[in-house]
Amino acid sequence: ITMNVDMKLEPKTTSITDEYDVDWNQKLGTGISGPVRVATKRSTGDKYAIKVVVDRPKAQQEIQMHWMCSGHPHVVNLYEVYRNELQFPGESESQSRLLLVLELMDGGELFFRISKQHGFTERHAAATTMQIALAVQHLHSLNIAHRDLKPENLLYKDSSDESPIKLCDFGFAKLDNGDLMTPQFTPYYVSPQVLEAQRRHRRERSSVSVSSPYTYDKSCDMWSLGVIIYILLCGYPPFYSEHPSSRRAIDRSMRRKIMNGTYNFPEREWERVSEPAKDIVRKLLCVDPHERMSIEDLVQHPWLNEEVPDTLLQSPVFMSNKANMQDTIALHSSHVRNMRIPDRPSKLKPVESAVNPILVKRQQIMRQGEEGRKMHSPSPPPPPPPYIKAVRDVIACCLIPKISLNTEEKKTALIDAVARAVKEWSENEELMSALKEQSWNGTSFNDEVNTYELGCALKALLKGLALLEHQPR
C-alpha cells in the first residue's frame, strides 16, 4: 500500500454496519483516545480492528497523522474511516464518533511477546530494534513526531516467528514545525525536553510569567527509543522511582534522574552485552537533544548492520513478572544509594547553638504569651503515645549511619527496636505491612532487610499520622 501524504482522508458518512459486522462486545484493548474492537468485512470475510473515538479536532488530527504514515511495513495500516452517530450503554443520547478501520494485529505487544520467549538474545534485540527504528524513520521523514513510543504501541502482526513489528496509536502524533509544546508522555519513556515543557506549562497555568514559549522536537522519540532498547537488553527501565510504591506517576527522584540523564549498566545484567549496544543506549539517552543520536544515524549504526553476538539475555525473565521487575529496581536502587552515600558518622550541633527557624518562632510566641498571660494557663499538650518513640527507634536503626559498631550489632539493635514497636502498636496495619514486606516473622527477619526502604516507609507512616492528628475538627 502506498499512501499520498498530500491527500486528506475524508470519513465516510454511511453506516459502518453496511460493510462490516462489528463485535461490540469484544475489546482488543484501549488506545489513548478510545477502545478497539474486532470487525469482519462482509464482502471478503477478512478481519479488521475498529478503533472508536469521539468526533473531535484531536481525533481528526490523529486520523490524518496515521493516514500519512500508513502503508509502511512497520506501521499498522489505516484503511478507511466512518463518521457515525452512536449511543453506547449508559449514555443518555447518541453522539458523533469516528470509527477507524485498522489492520488487525494478533501477535501481541512487544514486551509481552518477548516475556514468553525462551532464548531471547542480543541478536534478536538488534533485529527488533531495527524494525522499530525503520518505523520511526518513516515518521520522521514525513516530519511527524509520534510522541508516545512505548512497548504497548508496538504490536506483532501474528504469532509466527517471522511476524513483523508495527507501530500503532497516533493519538499524540503531530507535525514537527518547531512548535511542539504540549507535555504528552508516558512516565518511563519521557524525554527531559518533554518534562521541561510540562514544568513550563504548569508555571503558565499558575500565572507565573515565562519569558518565551518552550518547544521541543521529534528528538523526543529518539529518547523513548533509547529507553525501549535499554529494557530490551536487560528487562527493566533505566529511570525509575526510588520509592516504587509512590502513587505519583513520576515522582521527584525519577524526574531528577531523567533531567540529568542519570542511569547506569548494572554488571549482573549488562556484563555480557556488547559495547556497540551500550554505545547506542548512551547516544540515545543524551540529555542535550542536539547531541542525541538521530534516526538516520541509528539505522546506520554498526550494531544494527553488522554481526551481533548471539548472547542470551535475561530481559524475558524480568518482563514476565512485574513484581520481579519491581524487586530488581528496588535492589538496584539500594546498591546505587550505598555507592552514593558516604560512610561517615552524623555530626549534630547542640540544640542551644543551632539556629532553627521553627524554634525561633516558637520562642517568640511563648514570649508574647507570657506578656499577655491570663489568670489560668492552658493545659500542657499530652505526651506522645509510647508507640511513637518505639517506631522512631526503628527509623533511627534504619537510617542513621553507624548507629552500632558492626553489622551484627546493628541487626540485633534493629530486631530489638522492631520487637518493641510491634509490642506497642501491633494493631497498626501499615506498620505490620511494612514489616511483612521485609519478611518479618514475628521475632526476626527471614531475609536480608532493606533498611532504607523500611525506614522511609515508617517515616511516611509517622508523617501521615501527624497530619491526621492535626486535622481541624
CSV table of C-alpha atoms in Angstrom, one decimal:
chain,number,residue,atom,x,y,z
A,1,ILE,CA,0.0,0.0,0.0
A,2,THR,CA,1.3,3.5,-0.8
A,3,MET,CA,-0.5,6.5,0.6
A,4,ASN,CA,-0.4,10.0,-0.8
A,5,VAL,CA,0.8,12.2,2.0
A,6,ASP,CA,-0.9,15.2,0.4
A,7,MET,CA,-4.3,13.5,0.3
A,8,LYS,CA,-6.6,14.1,3.2
A,9,LEU,CA,-8.7,11.2,4.3
A,10,GLU,CA,-12.4,12.1,4.4
A,11,PRO,CA,-14.6,9.9,6.6
A,12,LYS,CA,-17.5,8.0,5.1
A,13,THR,CA,-20.9,9.0,6.4
A,14,THR,CA,-22.7,5.7,5.6
A,15,SER,CA,-23.2,3.3,8.5
A,16,ILE,CA,-20.2,1.0,9.1
A,17,THR,CA,-22.6,-1.9,9.6
A,18,ASP,CA,-23.4,-1.7,5.9
A,19,GLU,CA,-20.0,-3.2,5.1
A,20,TYR,CA,-18.7,-4.7,8.4
A,21,ASP,CA,-20.0,-7.0,11.2
A,22,VAL,CA,-18.6,-5.3,14.3
A,23,ASP,CA,-18.4,-7.3,17.5
A,24,TRP,CA,-19.2,-4.6,20.0
A,25,ASN,CA,-18.7,-7.0,23.0
A,26,GLN,CA,-15.1,-7.9,22.1
A,27,LYS,CA,-12.5,-5.4,23.0
A,28,LEU,CA,-8.9,-5.8,21.8
A,29,GLY,CA,-7.7,-3.0,24.0
A,30,THR,CA,-7.9,0.7,24.6
A,31,GLY,CA,-5.7,3.3,22.9
A,32,ILE,CA,-5.1,6.9,24.1
A,33,SER,CA,-8.4,8.1,22.7
A,34,GLY,CA,-10.8,5.1,22.5
A,35,PRO,CA,-11.5,1.4,22.6
A,36,VAL,CA,-10.6,-1.1,19.9
A,37,ARG,CA,-13.0,-3.8,18.7
A,38,VAL,CA,-13.0,-6.6,16.1
A,39,ALA,CA,-14.9,-6.5,12.8
A,40,THR,CA,-15.4,-8.7,9.8
A,41,LYS,CA,-15.8,-7.3,6.3
A,42,ARG,CA,-18.8,-9.0,4.7
A,43,SER,CA,-17.6,-8.9,1.1
A,44,THR,CA,-14.3,-10.7,1.8
A,45,GLY,CA,-14.5,-12.3,5.3
A,46,ASP,CA,-11.3,-10.5,6.4
A,47,LYS,CA,-11.0,-9.3,9.9
A,48,TYR,CA,-10.0,-5.8,11.0
A,49,ALA,CA,-9.6,-3.8,14.1
A,50,ILE,CA,-12.1,-0.9,14.7
A,51,LYS,CA,-11.0,1.9,16.9
A,52,VAL,CA,-13.8,4.1,18.1
A,53,VAL,CA,-13.2,7.8,19.1
A,54,VAL,CA,-15.4,10.8,19.8
A,55,ASP,CA,-15.5,13.1,16.8
A,56,ARG,CA,-13.3,16.0,17.9
A,57,PRO,CA,-10.5,18.0,16.4
A,58,LYS,CA,-7.9,16.0,18.3
A,59,ALA,CA,-9.3,12.7,16.9
A,60,GLN,CA,-9.4,14.2,13.4
A,61,GLN,CA,-5.7,15.1,13.8
A,62,GLU,CA,-4.9,11.6,14.9
A,63,ILE,CA,-6.6,10.2,11.7
A,64,GLN,CA,-4.7,12.5,9.4
A,65,MET,CA,-1.3,11.7,11.1
A,66,HIS,CA,-2.0,7.9,10.9
A,67,TRP,CA,-3.2,8.2,7.3
A,68,MET,CA,0.0,10.0,6.2
A,69,CYS,CA,2.2,7.2,7.9
A,70,SER,CA,0.1,4.3,6.8
A,71,GLY,CA,1.5,1.9,4.2
A,72,HIS,CA,4.9,1.3,5.7
A,73,PRO,CA,5.8,-2.3,6.5
A,74,HIS,CA,6.3,-1.4,10.2
A,75,VAL,CA,3.3,0.9,10.7
A,76,VAL,CA,-0.2,-0.5,11.4
A,77,ASN,CA,-2.3,0.3,8.3
A,78,LEU,CA,-5.3,2.6,8.4
A,79,TYR,CA,-7.7,1.6,5.6
A,80,GLU,CA,-10.8,3.9,6.0
A,81,VAL,CA,-12.8,5.9,8.5
A,82,TYR,CA,-16.5,6.2,9.2
A,83,ARG,CA,-18.4,9.1,10.9
A,84,ASN,CA,-21.5,7.6,12.6
A,85,GLU,CA,-23.9,8.6,15.3
A,86,LEU,CA,-23.5,6.0,18.1
A,87,GLN,CA,-25.0,5.6,21.5
A,88,PHE,CA,-23.3,3.2,23.9
A,89,PRO,CA,-24.9,1.7,27.1
A,90,GLY,CA,-25.0,4.3,29.9
A,91,GLU,CA,-25.2,7.3,27.6
A,92,SER,CA,-28.3,9.5,27.5
A,93,GLU,CA,-28.0,10.3,23.8
A,94,SER,CA,-26.0,9.4,20.7
A,95,GLN,CA,-23.0,11.5,19.6
A,96,SER,CA,-20.9,11.7,16.6
A,97,ARG,CA,-18.0,9.2,16.6
A,98,LEU,CA,-15.2,8.3,14.2
A,99,LEU,CA,-14.6,4.6,13.5
A,100,LEU,CA,-11.1,3.8,12.2
A,101,VAL,CA,-10.8,0.6,10.2
A,102,LEU,CA,-7.3,-0.7,11.1
A,103,GLU,CA,-5.1,-3.7,10.3
A,104,LEU,CA,-5.7,-6.4,12.8
A,105,MET,CA,-2.7,-7.2,14.9
A,106,ASP,CA,-3.0,-10.6,16.6
A,107,GLY,CA,0.6,-11.2,17.7
A,108,GLY,CA,0.5,-9.2,21.0
A,109,GLU,CA,2.5,-6.3,22.4
A,110,LEU,CA,6.3,-6.2,22.2
A,111,PHE,CA,7.3,-6.9,25.8
A,112,PHE,CA,4.6,-9.4,26.4
A,113,ARG,CA,5.7,-11.4,23.3
A,114,ILE,CA,9.4,-11.3,24.4
A,115,SER,CA,8.5,-12.3,28.0
A,116,LYS,CA,7.2,-15.6,26.6
A,117,GLN,CA,10.3,-16.3,24.5
A,118,HIS,CA,12.9,-18.8,25.5
A,119,GLY,CA,16.4,-17.9,24.3
A,120,PHE,CA,16.0,-14.2,23.6
A,121,THR,CA,19.4,-13.0,22.5
A,122,GLU,CA,21.2,-9.7,21.8
A,123,ARG,CA,20.9,-10.6,18.1
A,124,HIS,CA,17.1,-10.8,18.5
A,125,ALA,CA,17.2,-7.5,20.3
A,126,ALA,CA,19.1,-5.8,17.5
A,127,ALA,CA,16.7,-7.2,14.8
A,128,THR,CA,13.7,-6.0,16.9
A,129,THR,CA,15.3,-2.6,17.3
A,130,MET,CA,15.9,-2.2,13.5
A,131,GLN,CA,12.2,-2.8,12.8
A,132,ILE,CA,11.1,-0.2,15.3
A,133,ALA,CA,13.8,2.2,14.0
A,134,LEU,CA,12.5,1.9,10.5
A,135,ALA,CA,9.0,2.8,11.6
A,136,VAL,CA,10.3,5.9,13.4
A,137,GLN,CA,12.5,6.8,10.4
A,138,HIS,CA,9.4,6.7,8.2
A,139,LEU,CA,7.5,9.1,10.6
A,140,HIS,CA,10.5,11.5,10.9
A,141,SER,CA,10.9,11.5,7.1
A,142,LEU,CA,7.4,13.0,7.0
A,143,ASN,CA,8.3,15.4,9.8
A,144,ILE,CA,5.9,13.7,12.2
A,145,ALA,CA,6.7,13.2,15.9
A,146,HIS,CA,4.9,10.2,17.4
A,147,ARG,CA,5.4,11.4,21.0
A,148,ASP,CA,4.2,8.2,22.6
A,149,LEU,CA,6.8,5.5,21.7
A,150,LYS,CA,6.3,2.7,24.2
A,151,PRO,CA,6.1,-1.2,24.1
A,152,GLU,CA,2.2,-1.1,24.3
A,153,ASN,CA,2.2,0.8,20.9
A,154,LEU,CA,4.5,-1.8,19.2
A,155,LEU,CA,2.5,-4.8,18.1
A,156,TYR,CA,3.2,-8.1,16.3
A,157,LYS,CA,1.2,-8.9,13.2
A,158,ASP,CA,0.7,-12.6,14.2
A,159,SER,CA,2.1,-15.3,16.4
A,160,SER,CA,4.7,-16.6,13.9
A,161,ASP,CA,8.4,-16.2,14.5
A,162,GLU,CA,8.7,-14.1,11.3
A,163,SER,CA,5.9,-11.7,12.2
A,164,PRO,CA,6.8,-8.1,11.7
A,165,ILE,CA,6.5,-5.5,14.5
A,166,LYS,CA,4.3,-2.5,13.7
A,167,LEU,CA,3.8,0.9,15.3
A,168,CYS,CA,0.3,2.0,16.2
A,169,ASP,CA,-1.7,4.6,18.1
A,170,PHE,CA,-1.1,8.1,16.7
A,171,GLY,CA,-3.2,9.9,19.4
A,172,PHE,CA,-0.2,12.1,20.3
A,173,ALA,CA,1.4,12.3,16.9
A,174,LYS,CA,1.9,15.8,15.4
A,175,LEU,CA,3.8,17.6,12.6
A,176,ASP,CA,7.1,19.0,14.0
A,177,ASN,CA,7.1,22.6,12.8
A,178,GLY,CA,9.3,23.6,15.7
A,179,ASP,CA,6.2,24.3,17.9
A,180,LEU,CA,5.8,21.2,20.0
A,181,MET,CA,4.9,22.4,23.4
A,182,THR,CA,2.2,20.1,24.9
A,183,PRO,CA,3.7,17.8,27.6
A,184,GLN,CA,2.3,14.4,26.3
A,185,PHE,CA,4.1,11.4,27.7
A,186,THR,CA,4.2,8.1,29.4
A,187,PRO,CA,6.5,8.3,32.5
A,188,TYR,CA,9.2,5.6,31.9
A,189,TYR,CA,9.8,6.8,28.3
A,190,VAL,CA,9.5,10.6,28.6
A,191,SER,CA,12.5,12.8,27.5
A,192,PRO,CA,14.0,15.6,29.5
A,193,GLN,CA,12.6,18.2,27.0
A,194,VAL,CA,9.0,17.0,27.4
A,195,LEU,CA,9.4,17.2,31.2
A,196,GLU,CA,10.7,20.7,30.9
A,197,ALA,CA,7.7,21.5,28.7
A,198,GLN,CA,5.5,20.2,31.5
A,199,ARG,CA,7.2,22.3,34.0
A,200,ARG,CA,6.8,25.5,31.9
A,201,HIS,CA,3.2,24.5,31.2
A,202,ARG,CA,2.5,24.3,35.0
A,203,ARG,CA,4.1,27.7,35.6
A,204,GLU,CA,2.0,29.3,32.9
A,205,ARG,CA,-1.2,27.8,34.5
A,206,SER,CA,-0.1,29.2,37.8
A,207,SER,CA,0.1,32.7,36.2
A,208,VAL,CA,3.9,32.8,36.7
A,209,SER,CA,5.4,34.8,33.8
A,210,VAL,CA,7.5,32.9,31.3
A,211,SER,CA,9.9,34.8,29.1
A,212,SER,CA,9.2,32.8,25.9
A,213,PRO,CA,7.4,29.6,24.9
A,214,TYR,CA,9.4,26.4,25.4
A,215,THR,CA,9.3,24.0,22.5
A,216,TYR,CA,10.8,20.6,21.7
A,217,ASP,CA,11.1,18.5,18.6
A,218,LYS,CA,10.8,14.9,17.3
A,219,SER,CA,14.1,14.0,19.0
A,220,CYS,CA,11.9,13.1,22.0
A,221,ASP,CA,11.1,9.9,20.0
A,222,MET,CA,14.8,9.0,20.0
A,223,TRP,CA,15.0,9.3,23.8
A,224,SER,CA,11.9,7.0,24.1
A,225,LEU,CA,13.5,4.6,21.7
A,226,GLY,CA,16.7,4.5,23.9
A,227,VAL,CA,14.6,3.5,26.9
A,228,ILE,CA,12.9,0.7,24.9
A,229,ILE,CA,16.3,-0.6,23.8
A,230,TYR,CA,17.7,-0.5,27.3
A,231,ILE,CA,14.7,-2.6,28.5
A,232,LEU,CA,15.1,-5.0,25.6
A,233,LEU,CA,18.7,-5.7,26.7
A,234,CYS,CA,18.2,-6.0,30.5
A,235,GLY,CA,14.4,-6.3,31.3
A,236,TYR,CA,13.8,-3.1,33.4
A,237,PRO,CA,13.9,0.7,32.7
A,238,PRO,CA,16.9,2.9,33.1
A,239,PHE,CA,14.9,5.6,35.0
A,240,TYR,CA,12.5,4.8,37.9
A,241,SER,CA,11.3,6.0,41.2
A,242,GLU,CA,13.4,5.1,44.3
A,243,HIS,CA,10.1,4.5,46.0
A,244,PRO,CA,8.1,2.2,43.7
A,245,SER,CA,5.1,2.4,46.0
A,246,SER,CA,4.7,6.1,45.2
A,247,ARG,CA,1.2,6.9,43.9
A,248,ARG,CA,2.6,9.7,41.7
A,249,ALA,CA,3.1,8.7,38.0
A,250,ILE,CA,6.5,10.3,38.1
A,251,ASP,CA,8.0,11.5,41.4
A,252,ARG,CA,10.8,13.9,42.2
A,253,SER,CA,13.6,11.4,42.3
A,254,MET,CA,12.6,9.9,38.9
A,255,ARG,CA,12.2,13.3,37.4
A,256,ARG,CA,15.7,14.3,38.6
A,257,LYS,CA,17.3,11.2,37.1
A,258,ILE,CA,15.6,11.8,33.7
A,259,MET,CA,16.5,15.5,33.6
A,260,ASN,CA,20.2,14.7,34.5
A,261,GLY,CA,20.4,11.5,32.4
A,262,THR,CA,21.4,9.6,35.5
A,263,TYR,CA,21.4,5.8,34.8
A,264,ASN,CA,24.0,3.0,34.7
A,265,PHE,CA,24.6,-0.5,33.3
A,266,PRO,CA,24.3,-2.9,36.3
A,267,GLU,CA,27.0,-5.6,36.0
A,268,ARG,CA,24.8,-8.6,36.6
A,269,GLU,CA,22.6,-7.9,33.5
A,270,TRP,CA,25.0,-5.9,31.4
A,271,GLU,CA,28.4,-7.6,31.7
A,272,ARG,CA,27.8,-9.8,28.6
A,273,VAL,CA,26.0,-7.1,26.5
A,274,SER,CA,28.3,-5.9,23.7
A,275,GLU,CA,29.8,-2.4,23.7
A,276,PRO,CA,28.1,-1.3,20.4
A,277,ALA,CA,24.7,-2.0,22.1
A,278,LYS,CA,25.7,0.2,25.1
A,279,ASP,CA,27.0,2.8,22.7
A,280,ILE,CA,23.6,3.1,21.1
A,281,VAL,CA,21.9,3.5,24.5
A,282,ARG,CA,24.4,6.2,25.6
A,283,LYS,CA,23.9,8.2,22.4
A,284,LEU,CA,20.1,8.0,22.6
A,285,LEU,CA,19.8,8.7,26.3
A,286,CYS,CA,21.6,12.0,25.9
A,287,VAL,CA,20.0,14.9,27.7
A,288,ASP,CA,21.0,17.5,25.1
A,289,PRO,CA,18.7,16.9,22.1
A,290,HIS,CA,21.3,18.5,19.7
A,291,GLU,CA,23.8,15.8,20.8
A,292,ARG,CA,21.3,13.0,20.8
A,293,MET,CA,21.5,10.4,18.0
A,294,SER,CA,19.2,11.0,15.1
A,295,ILE,CA,17.1,8.3,13.5
A,296,GLU,CA,19.3,8.4,10.4
A,297,ASP,CA,22.4,7.7,12.5
A,298,LEU,CA,20.7,4.9,14.4
A,299,VAL,CA,19.7,2.9,11.3
A,300,GLN,CA,23.3,3.2,10.1
A,301,HIS,CA,24.8,2.2,13.4
A,302,PRO,CA,27.1,-0.9,13.3
A,303,TRP,CA,25.0,-2.7,16.0
A,304,LEU,CA,22.1,-2.8,13.5
A,305,ASN,CA,24.1,-3.6,10.4
A,306,GLU,CA,26.9,-5.9,11.4
A,307,GLU,CA,27.1,-9.4,13.0
A,308,VAL,CA,25.7,-9.1,16.6
A,309,PRO,CA,26.7,-11.6,19.3
A,310,ASP,CA,24.1,-14.3,20.0
A,311,THR,CA,24.4,-13.7,23.7
A,312,LEU,CA,21.5,-14.9,25.8
A,313,LEU,CA,19.7,-12.0,27.6
A,314,GLN,CA,17.9,-12.0,31.0
A,315,SER,CA,15.3,-9.5,29.9
A,316,PRO,CA,12.4,-12.0,29.4
A,317,VAL,CA,12.7,-13.2,33.0
A,318,PHE,CA,12.1,-9.6,34.3
A,319,MET,CA,9.5,-8.8,31.7
A,320,SER,CA,7.4,-11.8,32.6
A,321,ASN,CA,6.9,-10.8,36.2
A,322,LYS,CA,6.1,-7.2,37.1
A,323,ALA,CA,6.7,-7.9,40.8
A,324,ASN,CA,10.1,-9.4,39.9
A,325,MET,CA,10.9,-6.2,37.9
A,326,GLN,CA,10.0,-4.0,40.9
A,327,ASP,CA,12.2,-6.1,43.2
A,328,THR,CA,15.1,-5.7,40.7
A,329,ILE,CA,14.5,-1.9,40.6
A,330,ALA,CA,14.4,-1.7,44.4
A,331,LEU,CA,17.6,-3.8,44.8
A,332,HIS,CA,19.4,-1.8,42.1
A,333,SER,CA,18.3,1.5,43.7
A,334,SER,CA,19.7,0.3,47.1
A,335,HIS,CA,23.1,-0.5,45.5
A,336,VAL,CA,23.2,2.9,43.9
A,337,ARG,CA,22.4,4.6,47.2
A,338,ASN,CA,25.1,2.7,49.0
A,339,MET,CA,27.6,3.8,46.5
A,340,ARG,CA,26.4,7.4,46.6
A,341,ILE,CA,26.0,8.0,50.4
A,342,PRO,CA,29.4,8.5,52.2
A,343,ASP,CA,30.0,6.2,55.1
A,344,ARG,CA,30.6,8.8,57.8
A,345,PRO,CA,29.1,9.4,61.3
A,346,SER,CA,26.4,12.0,61.7
A,347,LYS,CA,27.5,15.2,63.5
A,348,LEU,CA,24.8,17.2,65.2
A,349,LYS,CA,25.1,20.7,66.7
A,350,PRO,CA,24.0,21.2,70.3
A,351,VAL,CA,20.4,22.4,70.3
A,352,GLU,CA,21.2,25.6,72.2
A,353,SER,CA,23.7,26.6,69.4
A,354,ALA,CA,21.6,25.7,66.4
A,355,VAL,CA,19.6,28.4,64.6
A,356,ASN,CA,16.3,26.7,63.9
A,357,PRO,CA,13.6,28.9,62.4
A,358,ILE,CA,10.8,26.8,63.9
A,359,LEU,CA,12.4,27.1,67.4
A,360,VAL,CA,12.9,30.9,67.0
A,361,LYS,CA,9.2,31.3,66.0
A,362,ARG,CA,8.1,29.2,68.9
A,363,GLN,CA,10.2,31.2,71.4
A,364,GLN,CA,8.6,34.4,70.0
A,365,ILE,CA,5.1,33.0,70.5
A,366,MET,CA,6.0,31.9,74.1
A,367,ARG,CA,7.3,35.4,74.9
A,368,GLN,CA,4.1,37.0,73.6
A,369,GLY,CA,2.0,34.6,75.6
A,370,GLU,CA,3.9,35.5,78.8
A,371,GLU,CA,3.3,39.2,78.3
A,372,GLY,CA,-0.5,38.8,77.9
A,373,ARG,CA,-0.9,35.8,80.2
A,374,LYS,CA,-4.4,35.3,81.8
A,375,MET,CA,-5.1,34.0,85.3
A,376,HIS,CA,-5.3,30.5,84.0
A,377,SER,CA,-2.9,28.8,81.7
A,378,PRO,CA,-3.8,26.1,79.1
A,379,SER,CA,-3.1,22.5,79.9
A,380,PRO,CA,0.2,21.2,78.6
A,381,PRO,CA,-0.1,19.0,75.5
A,382,PRO,CA,-0.3,15.3,76.3
A,383,PRO,CA,2.9,13.3,75.9
A,384,PRO,CA,3.1,11.3,72.6
A,385,PRO,CA,1.9,7.7,72.7
A,386,PRO,CA,4.7,5.2,73.6
A,387,TYR,CA,4.5,3.6,70.1
A,388,ILE,CA,5.8,6.9,68.6
A,389,LYS,CA,9.1,6.6,70.4
A,390,ALA,CA,9.3,2.9,69.5
A,391,VAL,CA,8.8,3.5,65.8
A,392,ARG,CA,11.2,6.3,65.9
A,393,ASP,CA,13.8,4.0,67.3
A,394,VAL,CA,13.3,1.6,64.4
A,395,ILE,CA,13.7,4.5,61.9
A,396,ALA,CA,17.0,5.5,63.7
A,397,CYS,CA,18.3,2.0,63.4
A,398,CYS,CA,17.4,2.0,59.7
A,399,LEU,CA,18.6,5.4,58.5
A,400,ILE,CA,21.3,6.8,60.8
A,401,PRO,CA,24.8,5.6,59.6
A,402,LYS,CA,27.0,3.7,62.1
A,403,ILE,CA,24.3,3.6,64.8
A,404,SER,CA,26.1,0.5,66.1
A,405,LEU,CA,29.7,-0.8,65.9
A,406,ASN,CA,29.2,-3.6,63.3
A,407,THR,CA,26.6,-5.2,61.1
A,408,GLU,CA,25.7,-7.9,63.5
A,409,GLU,CA,25.2,-5.5,66.4
A,410,LYS,CA,23.1,-3.2,64.1
A,411,LYS,CA,20.9,-6.1,63.1
A,412,THR,CA,20.4,-7.1,66.7
A,413,ALA,CA,19.6,-3.5,67.6
A,414,LEU,CA,17.1,-3.3,64.7
A,415,ILE,CA,15.3,-6.6,65.8
A,416,ASP,CA,15.0,-5.3,69.4
A,417,ALA,CA,13.6,-2.0,68.2
A,418,VAL,CA,11.1,-3.7,65.9
A,419,ALA,CA,10.0,-6.0,68.6
A,420,ARG,CA,9.3,-3.1,70.9
A,421,ALA,CA,7.4,-1.3,68.2
A,422,VAL,CA,5.3,-4.3,67.4
A,423,LYS,CA,4.5,-4.8,71.1
A,424,GLU,CA,3.4,-1.2,71.5
A,425,TRP,CA,1.5,-0.9,68.2
A,426,SER,CA,0.6,-4.3,66.8
A,427,GLU,CA,-2.9,-3.1,65.8
A,428,ASN,CA,-1.5,-0.7,63.2
A,429,GLU,CA,-1.9,-2.4,59.8
A,430,GLU,CA,0.5,-0.1,58.0
A,431,LEU,CA,3.3,-0.9,60.4
A,432,MET,CA,2.7,-4.6,60.2
A,433,SER,CA,2.5,-4.4,56.4
A,434,ALA,CA,5.8,-2.5,56.1
A,435,LEU,CA,7.5,-5.2,58.3
A,436,LYS,CA,5.9,-8.0,56.4
A,437,GLU,CA,7.4,-6.7,53.1
A,438,GLN,CA,10.8,-7.1,54.8
A,439,SER,CA,10.0,-10.7,55.8
A,440,TRP,CA,9.4,-10.0,59.5
A,441,ASN,CA,8.2,-13.3,61.0
A,442,GLY,CA,7.2,-12.0,64.5
A,443,THR,CA,10.6,-12.4,66.2
A,444,SER,CA,13.1,-11.8,63.4
A,445,PHE,CA,13.6,-11.2,59.7
A,446,ASN,CA,13.7,-14.2,57.4
A,447,ASP,CA,15.7,-12.5,54.7
A,448,GLU,CA,18.2,-9.6,54.4
A,449,VAL,CA,16.5,-6.3,55.3
A,450,ASN,CA,16.4,-3.3,53.1
A,451,THR,CA,16.8,-0.8,56.0
A,452,TYR,CA,16.5,2.2,53.7
A,453,GLU,CA,13.1,1.2,52.4
A,454,LEU,CA,11.8,0.2,55.9
A,455,GLY,CA,13.0,3.5,57.4
A,456,CYS,CA,11.4,5.5,54.6
A,457,ALA,CA,8.1,3.6,54.9
A,458,LEU,CA,7.9,4.2,58.7
A,459,LYS,CA,8.8,7.9,58.3
A,460,ALA,CA,5.9,8.2,55.9
A,461,LEU,CA,3.7,6.4,58.3
A,462,LEU,CA,4.5,8.8,61.2
A,463,LYS,CA,4.3,11.8,59.0
A,464,GLY,CA,0.8,10.8,57.8
A,465,LEU,CA,-0.2,10.2,61.4
A,466,ALA,CA,0.9,13.7,62.4
A,467,LEU,CA,-1.1,15.2,59.6
A,468,LEU,CA,-4.2,13.3,60.7
A,469,GLU,CA,-3.7,14.3,64.3
A,470,HIS,CA,-3.6,18.0,63.3
A,471,GLN,CA,-6.7,18.0,61.1
A,472,PRO,CA,-9.3,20.7,62.2
A,473,ARG,CA,-12.3,19.2,64.0
